[in-house]
PDB file of C-alpha atoms in Angstrom:
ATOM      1  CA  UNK A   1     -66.387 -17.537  59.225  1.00 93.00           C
ATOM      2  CA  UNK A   2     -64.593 -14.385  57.814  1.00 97.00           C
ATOM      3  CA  UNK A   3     -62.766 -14.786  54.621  1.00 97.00           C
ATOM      4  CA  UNK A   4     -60.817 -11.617  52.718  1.00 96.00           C
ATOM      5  CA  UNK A   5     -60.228 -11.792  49.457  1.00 96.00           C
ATOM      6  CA  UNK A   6     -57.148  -9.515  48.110  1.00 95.00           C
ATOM      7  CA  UNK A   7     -58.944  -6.665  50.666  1.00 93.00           C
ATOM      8  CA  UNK A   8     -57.211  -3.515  50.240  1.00 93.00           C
ATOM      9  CA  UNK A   9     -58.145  -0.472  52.604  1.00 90.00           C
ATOM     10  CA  UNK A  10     -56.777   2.662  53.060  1.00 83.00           C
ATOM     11  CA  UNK A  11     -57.991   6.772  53.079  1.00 76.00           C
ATOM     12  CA  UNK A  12     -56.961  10.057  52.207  1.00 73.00           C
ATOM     13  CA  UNK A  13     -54.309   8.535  49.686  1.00 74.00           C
ATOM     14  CA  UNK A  14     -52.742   6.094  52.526  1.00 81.00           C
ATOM     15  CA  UNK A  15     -52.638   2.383  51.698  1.00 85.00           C
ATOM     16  CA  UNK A  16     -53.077   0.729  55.642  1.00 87.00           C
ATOM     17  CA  UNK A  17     -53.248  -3.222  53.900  1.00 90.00           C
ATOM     18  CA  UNK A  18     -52.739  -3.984  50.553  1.00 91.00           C
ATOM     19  CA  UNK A  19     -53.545  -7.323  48.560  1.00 91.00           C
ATOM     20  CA  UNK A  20     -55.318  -9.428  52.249  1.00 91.00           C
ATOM     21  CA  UNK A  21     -56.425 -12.684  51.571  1.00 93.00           C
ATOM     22  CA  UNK A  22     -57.136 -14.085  55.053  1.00 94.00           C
ATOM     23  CA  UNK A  23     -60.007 -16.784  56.390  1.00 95.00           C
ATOM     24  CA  UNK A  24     -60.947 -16.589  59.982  1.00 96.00           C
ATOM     25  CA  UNK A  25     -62.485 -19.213  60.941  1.00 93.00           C
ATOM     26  CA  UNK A  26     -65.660 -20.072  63.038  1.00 96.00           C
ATOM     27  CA  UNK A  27     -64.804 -21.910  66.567  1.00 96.00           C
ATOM     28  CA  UNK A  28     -62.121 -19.424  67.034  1.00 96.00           C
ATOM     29  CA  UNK A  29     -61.093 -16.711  69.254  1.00 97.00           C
ATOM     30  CA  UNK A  30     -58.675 -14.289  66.702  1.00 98.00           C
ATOM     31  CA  UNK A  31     -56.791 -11.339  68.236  1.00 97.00           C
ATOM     32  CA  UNK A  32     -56.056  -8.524  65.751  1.00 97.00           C
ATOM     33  CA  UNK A  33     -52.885  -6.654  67.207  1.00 95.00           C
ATOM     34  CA  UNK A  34     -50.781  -3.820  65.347  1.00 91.00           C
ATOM     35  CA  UNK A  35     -49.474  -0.636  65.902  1.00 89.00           C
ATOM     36  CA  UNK A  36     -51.813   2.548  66.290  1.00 87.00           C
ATOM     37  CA  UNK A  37     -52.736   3.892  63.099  1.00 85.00           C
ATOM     38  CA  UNK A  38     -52.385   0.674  61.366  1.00 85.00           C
ATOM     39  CA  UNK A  39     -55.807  -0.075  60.371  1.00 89.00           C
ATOM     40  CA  UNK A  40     -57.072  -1.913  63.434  1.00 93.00           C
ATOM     41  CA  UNK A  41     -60.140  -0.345  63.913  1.00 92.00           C
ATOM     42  CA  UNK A  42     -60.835   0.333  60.010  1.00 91.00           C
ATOM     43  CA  UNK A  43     -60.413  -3.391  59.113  1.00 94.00           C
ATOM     44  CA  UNK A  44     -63.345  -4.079  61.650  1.00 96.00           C
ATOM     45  CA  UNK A  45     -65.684  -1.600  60.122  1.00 94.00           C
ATOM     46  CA  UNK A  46     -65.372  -2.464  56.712  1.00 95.00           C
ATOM     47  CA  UNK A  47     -65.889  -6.060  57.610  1.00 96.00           C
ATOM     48  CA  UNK A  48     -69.170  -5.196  59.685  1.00 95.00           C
ATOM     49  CA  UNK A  49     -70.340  -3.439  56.786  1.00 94.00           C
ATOM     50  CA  UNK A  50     -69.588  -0.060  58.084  1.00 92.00           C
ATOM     51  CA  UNK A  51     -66.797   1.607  56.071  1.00 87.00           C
ATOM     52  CA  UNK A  52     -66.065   0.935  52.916  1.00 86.00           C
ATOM     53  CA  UNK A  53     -62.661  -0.773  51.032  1.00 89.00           C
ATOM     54  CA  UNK A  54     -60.474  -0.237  47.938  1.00 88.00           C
ATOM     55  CA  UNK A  55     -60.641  -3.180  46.175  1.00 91.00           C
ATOM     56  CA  UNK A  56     -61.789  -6.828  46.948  1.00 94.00           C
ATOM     57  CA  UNK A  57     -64.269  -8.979  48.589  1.00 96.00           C
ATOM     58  CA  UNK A  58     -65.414 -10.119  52.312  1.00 97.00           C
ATOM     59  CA  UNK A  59     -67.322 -12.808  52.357  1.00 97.00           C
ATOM     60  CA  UNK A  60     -69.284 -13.604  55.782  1.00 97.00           C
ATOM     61  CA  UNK A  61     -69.952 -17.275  56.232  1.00 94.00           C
ATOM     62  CA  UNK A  62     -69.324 -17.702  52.140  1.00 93.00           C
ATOM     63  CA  UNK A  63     -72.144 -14.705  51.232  1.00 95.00           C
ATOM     64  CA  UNK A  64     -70.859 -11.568  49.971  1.00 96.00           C
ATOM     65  CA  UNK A  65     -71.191  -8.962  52.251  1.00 96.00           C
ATOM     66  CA  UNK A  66     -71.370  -6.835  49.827  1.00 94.00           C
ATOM     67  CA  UNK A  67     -75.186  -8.339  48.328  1.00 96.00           C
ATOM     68  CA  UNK A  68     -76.353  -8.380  52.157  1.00 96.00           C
ATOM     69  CA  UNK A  69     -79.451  -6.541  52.879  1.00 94.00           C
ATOM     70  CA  UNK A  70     -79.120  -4.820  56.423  1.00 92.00           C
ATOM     71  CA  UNK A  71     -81.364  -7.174  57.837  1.00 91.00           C
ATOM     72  CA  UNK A  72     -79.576 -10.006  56.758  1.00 94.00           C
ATOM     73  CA  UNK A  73     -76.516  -8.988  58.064  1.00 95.00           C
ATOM     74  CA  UNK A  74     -77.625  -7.769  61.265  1.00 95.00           C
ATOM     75  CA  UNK A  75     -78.686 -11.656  61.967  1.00 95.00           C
ATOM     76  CA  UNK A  76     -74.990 -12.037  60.755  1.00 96.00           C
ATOM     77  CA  UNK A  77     -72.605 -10.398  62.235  1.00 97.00           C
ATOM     78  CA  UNK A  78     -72.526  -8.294  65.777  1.00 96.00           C
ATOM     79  CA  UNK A  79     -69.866  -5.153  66.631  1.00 96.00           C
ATOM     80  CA  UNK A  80     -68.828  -3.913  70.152  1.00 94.00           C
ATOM     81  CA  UNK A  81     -67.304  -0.858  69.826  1.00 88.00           C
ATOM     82  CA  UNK A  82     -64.269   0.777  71.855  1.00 79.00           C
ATOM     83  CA  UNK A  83     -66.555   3.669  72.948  1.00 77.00           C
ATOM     84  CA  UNK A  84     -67.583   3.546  77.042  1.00 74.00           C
ATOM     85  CA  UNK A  85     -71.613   3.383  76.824  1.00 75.00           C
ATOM     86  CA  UNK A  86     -73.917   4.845  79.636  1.00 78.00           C
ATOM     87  CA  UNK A  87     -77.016   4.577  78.835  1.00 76.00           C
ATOM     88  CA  UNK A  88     -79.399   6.123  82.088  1.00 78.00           C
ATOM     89  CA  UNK A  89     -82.651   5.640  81.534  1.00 83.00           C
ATOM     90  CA  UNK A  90     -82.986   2.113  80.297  1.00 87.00           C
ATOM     91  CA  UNK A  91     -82.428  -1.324  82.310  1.00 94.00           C
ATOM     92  CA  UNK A  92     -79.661  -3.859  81.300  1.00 95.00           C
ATOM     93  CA  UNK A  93     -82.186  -5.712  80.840  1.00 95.00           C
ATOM     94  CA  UNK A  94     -83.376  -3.419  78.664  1.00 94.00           C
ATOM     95  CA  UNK A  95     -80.624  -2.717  76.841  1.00 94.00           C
ATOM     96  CA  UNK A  96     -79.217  -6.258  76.171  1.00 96.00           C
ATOM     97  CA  UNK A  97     -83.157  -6.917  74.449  1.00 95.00           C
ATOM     98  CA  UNK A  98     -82.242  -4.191  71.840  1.00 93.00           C
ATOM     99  CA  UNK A  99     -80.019  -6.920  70.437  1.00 95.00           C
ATOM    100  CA  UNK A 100     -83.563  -8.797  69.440  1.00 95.00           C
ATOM    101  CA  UNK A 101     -84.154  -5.846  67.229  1.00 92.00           C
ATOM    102  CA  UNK A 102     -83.401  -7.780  63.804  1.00 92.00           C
ATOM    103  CA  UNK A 103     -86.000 -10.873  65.024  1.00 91.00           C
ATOM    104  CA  UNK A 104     -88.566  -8.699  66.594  1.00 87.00           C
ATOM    105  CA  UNK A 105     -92.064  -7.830  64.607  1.00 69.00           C
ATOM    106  CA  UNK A 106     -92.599  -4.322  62.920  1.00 63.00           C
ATOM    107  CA  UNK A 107     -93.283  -2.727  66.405  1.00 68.00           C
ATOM    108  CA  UNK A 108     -90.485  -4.017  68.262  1.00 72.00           C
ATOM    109  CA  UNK A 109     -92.694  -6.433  70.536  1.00 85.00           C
ATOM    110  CA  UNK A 110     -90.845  -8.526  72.279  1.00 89.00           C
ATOM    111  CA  UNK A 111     -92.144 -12.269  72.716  1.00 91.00           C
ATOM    112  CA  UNK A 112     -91.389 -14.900  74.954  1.00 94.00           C
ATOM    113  CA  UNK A 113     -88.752 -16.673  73.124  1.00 94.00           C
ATOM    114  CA  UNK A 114     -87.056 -13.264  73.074  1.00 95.00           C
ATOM    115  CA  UNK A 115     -87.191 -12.587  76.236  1.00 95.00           C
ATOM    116  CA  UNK A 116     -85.587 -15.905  77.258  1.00 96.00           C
ATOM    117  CA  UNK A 117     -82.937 -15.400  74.990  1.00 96.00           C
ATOM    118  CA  UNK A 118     -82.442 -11.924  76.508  1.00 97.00           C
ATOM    119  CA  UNK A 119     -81.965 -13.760  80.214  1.00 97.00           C
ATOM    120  CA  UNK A 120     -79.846 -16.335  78.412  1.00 94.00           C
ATOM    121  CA  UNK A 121     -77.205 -13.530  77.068  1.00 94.00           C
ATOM    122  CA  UNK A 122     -76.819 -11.987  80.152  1.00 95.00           C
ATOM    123  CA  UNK A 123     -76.432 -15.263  82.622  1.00 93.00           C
ATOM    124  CA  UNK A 124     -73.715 -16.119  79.551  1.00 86.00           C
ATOM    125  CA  UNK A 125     -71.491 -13.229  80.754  1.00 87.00           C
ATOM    126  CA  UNK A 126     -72.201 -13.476  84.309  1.00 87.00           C
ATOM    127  CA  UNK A 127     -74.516 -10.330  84.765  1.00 94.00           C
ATOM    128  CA  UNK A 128     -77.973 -11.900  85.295  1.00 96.00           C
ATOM    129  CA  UNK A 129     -77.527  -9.842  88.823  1.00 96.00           C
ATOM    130  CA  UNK A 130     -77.443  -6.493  87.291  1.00 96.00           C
ATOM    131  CA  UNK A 131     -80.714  -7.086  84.586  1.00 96.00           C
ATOM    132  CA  UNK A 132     -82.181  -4.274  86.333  1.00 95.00           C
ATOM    133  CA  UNK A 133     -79.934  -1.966  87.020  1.00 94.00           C
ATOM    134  CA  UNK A 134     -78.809   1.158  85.062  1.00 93.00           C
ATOM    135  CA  UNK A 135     -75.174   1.909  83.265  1.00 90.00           C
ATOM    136  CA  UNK A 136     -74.836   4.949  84.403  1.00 88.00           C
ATOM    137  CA  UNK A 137     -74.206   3.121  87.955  1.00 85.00           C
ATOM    138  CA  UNK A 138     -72.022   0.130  86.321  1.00 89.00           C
ATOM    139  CA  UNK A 139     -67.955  -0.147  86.207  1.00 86.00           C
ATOM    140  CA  UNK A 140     -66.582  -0.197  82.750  1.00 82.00           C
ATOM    141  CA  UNK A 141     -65.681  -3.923  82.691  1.00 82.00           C
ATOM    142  CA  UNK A 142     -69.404  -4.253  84.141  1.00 87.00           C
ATOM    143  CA  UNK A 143     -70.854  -2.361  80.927  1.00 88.00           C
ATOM    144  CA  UNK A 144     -68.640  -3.530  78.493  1.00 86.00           C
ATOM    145  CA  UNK A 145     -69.927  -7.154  79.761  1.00 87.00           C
ATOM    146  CA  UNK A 146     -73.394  -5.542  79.016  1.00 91.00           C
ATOM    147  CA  UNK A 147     -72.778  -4.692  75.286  1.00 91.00           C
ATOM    148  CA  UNK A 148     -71.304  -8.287  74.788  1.00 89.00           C
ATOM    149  CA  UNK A 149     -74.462  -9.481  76.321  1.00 92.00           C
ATOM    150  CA  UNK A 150     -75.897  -7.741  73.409  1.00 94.00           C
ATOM    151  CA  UNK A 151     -74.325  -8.854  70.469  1.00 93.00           C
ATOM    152  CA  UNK A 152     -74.818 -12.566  71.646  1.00 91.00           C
ATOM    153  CA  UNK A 153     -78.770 -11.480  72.353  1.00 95.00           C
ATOM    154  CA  UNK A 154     -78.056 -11.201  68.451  1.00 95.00           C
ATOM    155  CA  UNK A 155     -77.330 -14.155  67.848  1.00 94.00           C
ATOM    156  CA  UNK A 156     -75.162 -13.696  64.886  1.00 96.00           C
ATOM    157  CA  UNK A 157     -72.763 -16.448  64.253  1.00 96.00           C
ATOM    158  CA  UNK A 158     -69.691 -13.810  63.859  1.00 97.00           C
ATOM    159  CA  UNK A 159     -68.732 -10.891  66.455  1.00 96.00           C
ATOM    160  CA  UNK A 160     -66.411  -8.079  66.180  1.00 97.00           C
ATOM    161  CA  UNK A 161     -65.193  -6.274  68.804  1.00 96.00           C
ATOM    162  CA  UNK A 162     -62.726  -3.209  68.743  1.00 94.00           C
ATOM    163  CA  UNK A 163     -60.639  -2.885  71.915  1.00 91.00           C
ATOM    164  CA  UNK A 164     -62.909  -4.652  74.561  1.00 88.00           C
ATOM    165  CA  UNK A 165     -60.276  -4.147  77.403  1.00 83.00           C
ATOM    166  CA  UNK A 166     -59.390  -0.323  76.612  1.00 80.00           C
ATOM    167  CA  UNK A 167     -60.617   0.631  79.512  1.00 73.00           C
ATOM    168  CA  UNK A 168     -60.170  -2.278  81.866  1.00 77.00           C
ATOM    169  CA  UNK A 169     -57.748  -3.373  85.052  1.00 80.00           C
ATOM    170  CA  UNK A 170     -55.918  -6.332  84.337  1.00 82.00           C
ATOM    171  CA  UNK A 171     -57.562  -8.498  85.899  1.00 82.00           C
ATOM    172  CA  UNK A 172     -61.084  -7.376  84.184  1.00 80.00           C
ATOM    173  CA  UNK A 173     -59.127  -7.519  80.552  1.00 85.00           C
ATOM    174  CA  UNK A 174     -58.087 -11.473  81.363  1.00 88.00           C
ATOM    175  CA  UNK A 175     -61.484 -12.393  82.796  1.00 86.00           C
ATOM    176  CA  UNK A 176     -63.242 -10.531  79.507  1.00 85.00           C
ATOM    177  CA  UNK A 177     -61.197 -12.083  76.867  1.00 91.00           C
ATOM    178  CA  UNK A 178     -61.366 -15.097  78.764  1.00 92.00           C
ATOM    179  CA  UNK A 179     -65.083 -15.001  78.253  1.00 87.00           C
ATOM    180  CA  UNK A 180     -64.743 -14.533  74.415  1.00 91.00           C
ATOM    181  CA  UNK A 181     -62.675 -17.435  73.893  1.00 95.00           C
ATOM    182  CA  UNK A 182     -65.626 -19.653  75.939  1.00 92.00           C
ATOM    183  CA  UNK A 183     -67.539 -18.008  73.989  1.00 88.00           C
ATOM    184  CA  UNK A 184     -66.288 -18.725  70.801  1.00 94.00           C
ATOM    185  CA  UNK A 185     -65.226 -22.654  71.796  1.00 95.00           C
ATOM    186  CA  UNK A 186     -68.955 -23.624  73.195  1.00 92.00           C
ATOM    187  CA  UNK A 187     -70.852 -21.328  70.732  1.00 89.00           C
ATOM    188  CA  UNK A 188     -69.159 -22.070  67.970  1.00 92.00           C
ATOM    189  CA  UNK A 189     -68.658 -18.316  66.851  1.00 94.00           C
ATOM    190  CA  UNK A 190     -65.800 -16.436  64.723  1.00 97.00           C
ATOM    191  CA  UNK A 191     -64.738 -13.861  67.627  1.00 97.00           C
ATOM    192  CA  UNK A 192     -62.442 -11.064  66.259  1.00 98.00           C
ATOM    193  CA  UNK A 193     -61.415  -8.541  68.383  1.00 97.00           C
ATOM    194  CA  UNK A 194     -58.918  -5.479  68.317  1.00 96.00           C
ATOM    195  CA  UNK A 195     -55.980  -5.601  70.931  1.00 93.00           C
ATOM    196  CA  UNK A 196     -52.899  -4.013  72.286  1.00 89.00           C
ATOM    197  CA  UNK A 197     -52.712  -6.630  75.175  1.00 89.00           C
ATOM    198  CA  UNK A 198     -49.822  -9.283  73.538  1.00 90.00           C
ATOM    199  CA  UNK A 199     -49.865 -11.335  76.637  1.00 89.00           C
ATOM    200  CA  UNK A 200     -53.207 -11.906  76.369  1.00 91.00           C
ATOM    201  CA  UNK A 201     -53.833 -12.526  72.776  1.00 93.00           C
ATOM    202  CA  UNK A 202     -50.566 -14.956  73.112  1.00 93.00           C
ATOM    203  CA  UNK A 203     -52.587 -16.716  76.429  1.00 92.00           C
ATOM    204  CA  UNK A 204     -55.719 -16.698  75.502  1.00 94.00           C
ATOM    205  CA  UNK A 205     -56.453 -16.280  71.451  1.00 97.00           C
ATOM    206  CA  UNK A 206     -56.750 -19.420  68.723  1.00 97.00           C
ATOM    207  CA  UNK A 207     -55.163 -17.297  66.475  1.00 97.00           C
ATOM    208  CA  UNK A 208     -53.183 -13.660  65.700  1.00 97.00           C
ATOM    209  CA  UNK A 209     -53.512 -11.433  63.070  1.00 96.00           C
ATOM    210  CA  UNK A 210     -51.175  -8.961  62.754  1.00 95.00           C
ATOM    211  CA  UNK A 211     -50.950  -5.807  60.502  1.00 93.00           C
ATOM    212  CA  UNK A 212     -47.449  -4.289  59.910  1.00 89.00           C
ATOM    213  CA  UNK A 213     -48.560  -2.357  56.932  1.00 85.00           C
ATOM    214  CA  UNK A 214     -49.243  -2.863  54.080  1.00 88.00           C
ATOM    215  CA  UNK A 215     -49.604  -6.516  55.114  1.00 90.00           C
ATOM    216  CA  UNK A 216     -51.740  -8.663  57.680  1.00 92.00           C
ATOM    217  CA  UNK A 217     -50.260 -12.130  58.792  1.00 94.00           C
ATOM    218  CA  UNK A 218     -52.921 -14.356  60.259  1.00 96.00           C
ATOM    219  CA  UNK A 219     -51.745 -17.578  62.422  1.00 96.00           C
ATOM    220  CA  UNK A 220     -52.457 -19.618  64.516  1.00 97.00           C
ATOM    221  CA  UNK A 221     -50.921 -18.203  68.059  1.00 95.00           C
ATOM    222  CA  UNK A 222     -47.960 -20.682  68.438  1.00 94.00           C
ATOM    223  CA  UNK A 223     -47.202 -20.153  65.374  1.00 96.00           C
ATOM    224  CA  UNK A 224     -47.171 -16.517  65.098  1.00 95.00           C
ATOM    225  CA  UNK A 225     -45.276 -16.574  68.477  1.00 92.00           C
ATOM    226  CA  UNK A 226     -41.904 -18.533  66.529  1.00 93.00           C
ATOM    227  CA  UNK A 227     -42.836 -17.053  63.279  1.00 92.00           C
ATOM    228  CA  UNK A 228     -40.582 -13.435  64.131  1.00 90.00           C
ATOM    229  CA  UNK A 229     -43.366 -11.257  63.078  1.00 92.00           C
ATOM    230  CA  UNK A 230     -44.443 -10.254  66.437  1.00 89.00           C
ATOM    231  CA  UNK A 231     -40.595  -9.059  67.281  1.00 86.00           C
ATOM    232  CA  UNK A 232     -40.293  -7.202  64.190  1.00 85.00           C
ATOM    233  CA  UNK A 233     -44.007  -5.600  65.116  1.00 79.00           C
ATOM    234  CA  UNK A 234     -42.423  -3.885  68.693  1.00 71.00           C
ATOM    235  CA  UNK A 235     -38.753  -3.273  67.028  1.00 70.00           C
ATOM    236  CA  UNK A 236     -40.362  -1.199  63.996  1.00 58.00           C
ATOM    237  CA  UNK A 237     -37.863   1.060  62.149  1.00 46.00           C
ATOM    238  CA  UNK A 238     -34.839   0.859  65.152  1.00 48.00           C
ATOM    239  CA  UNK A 239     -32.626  -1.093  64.392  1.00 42.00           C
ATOM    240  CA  UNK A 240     -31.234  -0.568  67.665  1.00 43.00           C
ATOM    241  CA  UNK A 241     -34.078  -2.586  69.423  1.00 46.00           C
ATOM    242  CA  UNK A 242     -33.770  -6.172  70.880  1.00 51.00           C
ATOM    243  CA  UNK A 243     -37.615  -7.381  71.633  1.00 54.00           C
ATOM    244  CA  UNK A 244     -37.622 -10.566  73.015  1.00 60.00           C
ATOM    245  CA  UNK A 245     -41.533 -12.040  73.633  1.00 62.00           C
ATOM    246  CA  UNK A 246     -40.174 -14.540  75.895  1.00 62.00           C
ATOM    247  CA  UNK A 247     -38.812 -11.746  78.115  1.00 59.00           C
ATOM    248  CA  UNK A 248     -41.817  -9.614  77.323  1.00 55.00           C
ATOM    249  CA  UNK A 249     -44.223 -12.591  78.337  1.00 57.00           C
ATOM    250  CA  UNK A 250     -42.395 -13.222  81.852  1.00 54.00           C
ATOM    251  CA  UNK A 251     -42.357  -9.439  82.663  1.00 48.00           C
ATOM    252  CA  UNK A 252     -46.165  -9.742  82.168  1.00 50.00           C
ATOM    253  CA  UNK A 253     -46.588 -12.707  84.163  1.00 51.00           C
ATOM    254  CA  UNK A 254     -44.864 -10.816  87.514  1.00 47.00           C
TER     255      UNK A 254
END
């Protein structure tokens, strides 16, 4: 589980959210939507460890993160990035095992029990067929499947992911998120993941957090979906603007 404690976050003078107290719970497959520039992608880092925050505590499954060791929390927490990944000269296969890196001895050597859990990640997200191919030969969704593969060759109970389905077709961003939310139900794991697809975080996600800054509101989706937020999300400062998610949700089902 993810819990924020009065989190603020921000840079060069900006406040993006102030005052967050938010628990995201294990189980769960939590959409984070918001307009661009909101703090999306900067939320994610400073929960994996990777950026840093104003004021206020993240605790990952009740520990600190911030008295973590780096090995400790890389048998923690897992993060997919939004950047497209073509990696040439090593095997998916290959690739997926460098999720074993936090288990693995001082050399790297990979033992049996790793490699099984290697085969494992990859039949998880359908791609057992491509263990030997390259990237650089792949489709995105293909790849992106890949680096998922990864973080659950990991085997941390909480993954991040920013933007999965930037660069997907529609059907590929369904099919991927519908993955995560397996994922997340059968494994058990506190999935977070960055999105600007509504219909599918509405469809498919537990829960929604969205920031309209300085705030987040985190809820479960049918409740988010009566709650008025979301509307007041796609009308922002116009006062001019009618969004209606019903209409927006039928459009997207045509």
């Amino acid at each position: 589980m993810i819990k924020l404690n009065n989190i603020s976050l921000g840079y060069t003078g900006r406040t993006l959210i102030n005052s967050l107290t938010a628990h995201i719970e294990s189980g769960n497959l939590t959409a984070l939507v918001g307009r661009n520039g909101t703090g999306k992608s900067t939320l994610l880092r400073a929960i994996a460890g990777l950026g840093e925050i104003a004021s206020g505590e993240i605790l990952l499954n009740n520990k600190p993160l911030a008295t973590m060791q780096p090995a400790e929390l890389a048998t923690t927490i897992s993060f997919v990035t939004t950047d497209k990944v073509r990696i040439a000269n090593l095997r998916c296969r290959d690739v997926v095992a460098l999720g074993r890196a936090p288990y693995t001895n001082w050399i790297g050597r990979m033992q049996e029990s790793d490699r099984l859990i290697v085969e494992q990640s990859l039949a998880a997200v359908g791609m057992s067929s491509y263990a030997d191919k390259t990237m650089d030969r792949m489709s995105d969704g293909e790849c992106q499947r890949i680096m998922i593969a990864r973080a659950l060759a990991q085997q941390t109970p909480i993954i991040l992911l920013d933007e999965p389905t930037a660069f997907l077709d529609m059907p590929n961003r369904y099919e991927l998120c519908d993955l995560l939310r397996h994922l997340a139900h059968d494994e058990g794991k506190c999935i977070l993941f960055s999105t600007h697809e509504l219909d599918i975080a509405i469809s498919l996600c537990d829960a929604i957090a969205l920031i309209s800054p300085p705030q987040l509101h985190l809820l479960p989706t049918e409740e988010m979906v009566s709650s008025g937020y979301i509307e007041k999300l796609f009308a922002g400062s116009n006062t001019e603007s009618h969004f209606n998610i019903e209409n927006y949700l039928k459009l997207g089902q045509k």
